[in-house]
mmCIF file of C-alpha atoms in Angstrom:
data_model
loop_
_atom_site.group_PDB
_atom_site.id
_atom_site.type_symbol
_atom_site.label_atom_id
_atom_site.label_comp_id
_atom_site.label_asym_id
_atom_site.label_seq_id
_atom_site.Cartn_x
_atom_site.Cartn_y
_atom_site.Cartn_z
ATOM 1 C CA MET D 1064 -76.348 -40.121 17.619
ATOM 2 C CA LYS D 1065 -74.731 -42.603 17.891
ATOM 3 C CA ASN D 1066 -71.920 -43.230 21.317
ATOM 4 C CA ALA D 1067 -72.870 -41.890 24.507
ATOM 5 C CA VAL D 1068 -71.564 -38.504 26.114
ATOM 6 C CA ASP D 1069 -69.272 -39.334 29.181
ATOM 7 C CA GLN D 1070 -69.338 -36.740 31.813
ATOM 8 C CA THR D 1071 -67.153 -38.530 34.523
ATOM 9 C CA ASN D 1072 -65.006 -37.007 32.295
ATOM 10 C CA ASN D 1073 -62.557 -34.503 32.093
ATOM 11 C CA ASN D 1074 -64.980 -31.362 31.125
ATOM 12 C CA SER D 1075 -62.314 -28.957 30.241
ATOM 13 C CA MET D 1076 -61.539 -29.593 26.846
ATOM 14 C CA ALA D 1077 -63.733 -29.060 23.235
ATOM 15 C CA GLY D 1078 -66.003 -31.714 22.382
ATOM 16 C CA ILE D 1079 -66.159 -33.241 19.078
ATOM 17 C CA LEU D 1080 -68.969 -34.342 16.381
ATOM 18 C CA ILE D 1081 -68.240 -35.722 13.804
ATOM 19 C CA VAL D 1082 -71.187 -35.535 10.940
ATOM 20 C CA VAL D 1083 -70.439 -37.372 7.826
ATOM 21 C CA HIS D 1084 -72.075 -40.513 4.764
ATOM 22 C CA GLY D 1085 -73.553 -43.160 6.312
ATOM 23 C CA SER D 1086 -71.923 -45.153 9.028
ATOM 24 C CA TYR D 1087 -68.810 -43.480 8.676
ATOM 25 C CA GLY D 1088 -68.136 -41.512 12.208
ATOM 26 C CA GLU D 1089 -68.744 -45.096 13.935
ATOM 27 C CA GLY D 1090 -66.333 -46.617 11.909
ATOM 28 C CA LEU D 1091 -64.440 -44.148 13.763
ATOM 29 C CA ILE D 1092 -64.925 -43.720 16.716
ATOM 30 C CA ALA D 1093 -64.310 -47.627 16.809
ATOM 31 C CA GLY D 1094 -60.927 -46.517 14.904
ATOM 32 C CA ALA D 1095 -60.031 -44.713 17.866
ATOM 33 C CA SER D 1096 -61.390 -46.581 21.138
ATOM 34 C CA HIS D 1097 -59.317 -49.340 19.870
ATOM 35 C CA ILE D 1098 -56.398 -47.066 19.630
ATOM 36 C CA LEU D 1099 -56.403 -45.246 22.297
ATOM 37 C CA GLY D 1100 -57.727 -48.448 24.607
ATOM 38 C CA ASN D 1101 -61.040 -46.251 25.250
ATOM 39 C CA THR D 1102 -64.228 -44.376 24.267
ATOM 40 C CA PRO D 1103 -63.209 -41.372 23.911
ATOM 41 C CA ALA D 1104 -65.084 -38.492 26.083
ATOM 42 C CA GLN D 1105 -68.130 -35.690 24.960
ATOM 43 C CA CYS D 1106 -67.162 -37.091 20.441
ATOM 44 C CA ILE D 1107 -70.060 -38.446 19.860
ATOM 45 C CA THR D 1108 -71.620 -39.066 15.721
ATOM 46 C CA LEU D 1109 -74.508 -37.801 13.651
ATOM 47 C CA PRO D 1110 -75.300 -40.005 10.623
ATOM 48 C CA ILE D 1111 -75.893 -38.626 7.293
ATOM 49 C CA ASN D 1112 -77.859 -40.839 5.086
ATOM 50 C CA THR D 1113 -79.873 -40.611 1.325
ATOM 51 C CA HIS D 1114 -83.505 -40.764 3.004
ATOM 52 C CA ASP D 1115 -83.097 -38.017 6.385
ATOM 53 C CA ASN D 1116 -84.974 -35.321 6.067
ATOM 54 C CA MET D 1117 -82.624 -32.345 6.873
ATOM 55 C CA GLN D 1118 -85.311 -30.001 8.209
ATOM 56 C CA ILE D 1119 -86.365 -32.464 10.517
ATOM 57 C CA LEU D 1120 -82.614 -33.856 11.920
ATOM 58 C CA LEU D 1121 -81.618 -30.355 12.172
ATOM 59 C CA PRO D 1122 -82.750 -30.198 15.469
ATOM 60 C CA THR D 1123 -80.928 -33.375 16.158
ATOM 61 C CA LEU D 1124 -77.482 -30.926 14.776
ATOM 62 C CA LYS D 1125 -78.252 -28.903 17.009
ATOM 63 C CA ALA D 1126 -78.863 -30.798 19.755
ATOM 64 C CA SER D 1127 -75.754 -33.225 19.002
ATOM 65 C CA ILE D 1128 -73.195 -29.993 19.649
ATOM 66 C CA ASN D 1129 -74.990 -29.323 22.882
ATOM 67 C CA ALA D 1130 -74.785 -32.475 23.797
ATOM 68 C CA VAL D 1131 -70.494 -32.526 23.688
ATOM 69 C CA ASP D 1132 -70.211 -28.613 24.649
ATOM 70 C CA THR D 1133 -69.279 -27.973 28.155
ATOM 71 C CA GLY D 1134 -68.688 -24.768 27.311
ATOM 72 C CA HIS D 1135 -64.403 -25.136 25.544
ATOM 73 C CA GLY D 1136 -66.563 -25.314 21.617
ATOM 74 C CA VAL D 1137 -66.922 -28.481 19.814
ATOM 75 C CA LEU D 1138 -65.465 -29.227 16.795
ATOM 76 C CA ILE D 1139 -67.371 -30.620 13.931
ATOM 77 C CA MET D 1140 -65.933 -33.145 11.243
ATOM 78 C CA THR D 1141 -67.788 -33.417 7.898
ATOM 79 C CA ASP D 1142 -67.132 -36.468 5.669
ATOM 80 C CA MET D 1143 -66.307 -33.597 2.180
ATOM 81 C CA TYR D 1144 -66.427 -30.326 2.155
ATOM 82 C CA GLY D 1145 -69.592 -29.181 0.148
ATOM 83 C CA ALA D 1146 -71.798 -32.268 0.824
ATOM 84 C CA THR D 1147 -74.146 -32.294 2.389
ATOM 85 C CA PRO D 1148 -72.553 -32.547 6.155
ATOM 86 C CA SER D 1149 -70.692 -29.918 5.842
ATOM 87 C CA ASN D 1150 -73.144 -27.674 4.260
ATOM 88 C CA GLU D 1151 -75.846 -28.375 7.514
ATOM 89 C CA ILE D 1152 -73.447 -27.810 9.663
ATOM 90 C CA LYS D 1153 -72.626 -23.751 8.661
ATOM 91 C CA GLN D 1154 -75.735 -22.496 9.896
ATOM 92 C CA PHE D 1155 -74.792 -23.542 13.427
ATOM 93 C CA LEU D 1156 -70.823 -22.729 13.249
ATOM 94 C CA ILE D 1157 -69.366 -20.078 15.772
ATOM 95 C CA SER D 1158 -66.235 -18.964 15.469
ATOM 96 C CA ASP D 1159 -64.321 -19.953 18.326
ATOM 97 C CA LYS D 1160 -67.109 -21.880 20.114
ATOM 98 C CA VAL D 1161 -68.119 -23.922 16.920
ATOM 99 C CA GLU D 1162 -65.532 -24.980 14.214
ATOM 100 C CA ALA D 1163 -66.077 -27.175 11.556
ATOM 101 C CA ILE D 1164 -62.888 -29.590 8.944
ATOM 102 C CA ALA D 1165 -63.971 -31.637 6.378
ATOM 103 C CA GLY D 1166 -62.167 -34.916 4.950
ATOM 104 C CA ALA D 1167 -62.305 -36.574 8.404
ATOM 105 C CA SER D 1168 -60.044 -39.775 8.629
ATOM 106 C CA LEU D 1169 -58.369 -40.989 11.141
ATOM 107 C CA PRO D 1170 -55.514 -39.643 11.525
ATOM 108 C CA MET D 1171 -57.320 -36.496 11.950
ATOM 109 C CA LEU D 1172 -59.611 -37.735 14.548
ATOM 110 C CA ILE D 1173 -56.258 -38.722 16.639
ATOM 111 C CA SER D 1174 -54.975 -35.068 16.103
ATOM 112 C CA ALA D 1175 -58.038 -33.440 17.071
ATOM 113 C CA LEU D 1176 -58.033 -36.655 20.942
ATOM 114 C CA ALA D 1177 -54.493 -35.203 21.480
ATOM 115 C CA ASN D 1178 -55.103 -31.364 21.081
ATOM 116 C CA ARG D 1179 -58.393 -30.671 23.062
ATOM 117 C CA LYS D 1180 -57.578 -29.156 25.752
ATOM 118 C CA LEU D 1181 -56.056 -26.146 23.157
ATOM 119 C CA PRO D 1182 -57.806 -23.596 21.870
ATOM 120 C CA LEU D 1183 -60.653 -24.188 19.236
ATOM 121 C CA LYS D 1184 -59.382 -23.170 16.503
ATOM 122 C CA GLN D 1185 -55.702 -24.379 17.409
ATOM 123 C CA MET D 1186 -57.190 -27.900 18.047
ATOM 124 C CA ALA D 1187 -58.493 -27.566 13.897
ATOM 125 C CA GLN D 1188 -55.632 -26.626 12.538
ATOM 126 C CA LYS D 1189 -53.906 -29.810 14.912
ATOM 127 C CA ALA D 1190 -56.116 -32.017 13.311
ATOM 128 C CA VAL D 1191 -56.071 -31.030 10.114
ATOM 129 C CA SER D 1192 -52.451 -31.367 10.249
ATOM 130 C CA GLY D 1193 -52.861 -34.860 11.477
ATOM 131 C CA GLY D 1194 -54.821 -35.664 8.685
ATOM 132 C CA ARG D 1195 -52.817 -34.191 6.131
ATOM 133 C CA GLU D 1196 -49.725 -36.441 7.887
ATOM 134 C CA GLY D 1197 -51.409 -39.322 7.856
ATOM 135 C CA THR D 1198 -52.005 -39.707 4.298
ATOM 136 C CA VAL D 1199 -49.229 -41.106 2.026
ATOM 137 C CA ILE D 1200 -47.457 -43.053 0.075
ATOM 138 C CA PHE D 1201 -46.129 -46.274 0.734
ATOM 139 C CA ASP D 1202 -44.872 -49.898 0.084
ATOM 140 C CA GLN D 1203 -43.468 -53.020 1.460
ATOM 141 C CA ASN D 1204 -40.035 -50.529 2.437
ATOM 142 C CA GLY D 1205 -41.973 -47.894 4.397
ATOM 143 C CA CYS D 1206 -42.733 -44.623 3.218
ATOM 144 C CA ASP D 1207 -40.893 -42.437 2.750
ATOM 145 C CA HIS D 1208 -42.763 -39.683 4.338
ATOM 146 C CA TYR D 1209 -40.823 -40.194 7.516
ATOM 147 C CA GLN D 1210 -37.499 -40.565 6.431
ATOM 148 C CA LYS D 1211 -34.995 -37.363 7.070
#
C-alpha cells in the first residue's frame, strides 16, 4: 500500500484505491498531488508486480479497501480491463459500496477526486467521462476537442 491515508481531512467522501501494474499508481497520485497542490486524502495505490502471489496479496487488497473506506464507498481504479488487477478486484465489488473502473489516467483520477462527494456510481461515471475527455489528439495549434 502506497501513500498514507490522511484521517484529518473530510471523511464524507468516497475513498479511491488505484490497483495497477507496477508503479503506475504512484505516478498518478504524484501527478494529482502536483496539480492539486496536496496529496489527496483517502487515495492510495496497491501495485501489482509480475511475480506477486495473488493469494498472498488478496488480504492486502481487502485491507487497502478498508483503509480508504470511511462509510461512503470506495472507487477502485485499474489500468486495464481484463488484466490481473481488474480480474482480482472483481471479488470485492459490491454495488454502491465498492465500484471499479478501468483505464486509469491522470484526467480520470482528477475527475474522480473532484466528484468524490457524489454517490459512488455517479462519481465513477464522472471519472470515466473525465478520462475520455482528457484523451485527445492535438498539434501545435491546439486541440479541436475544446473548440466549440
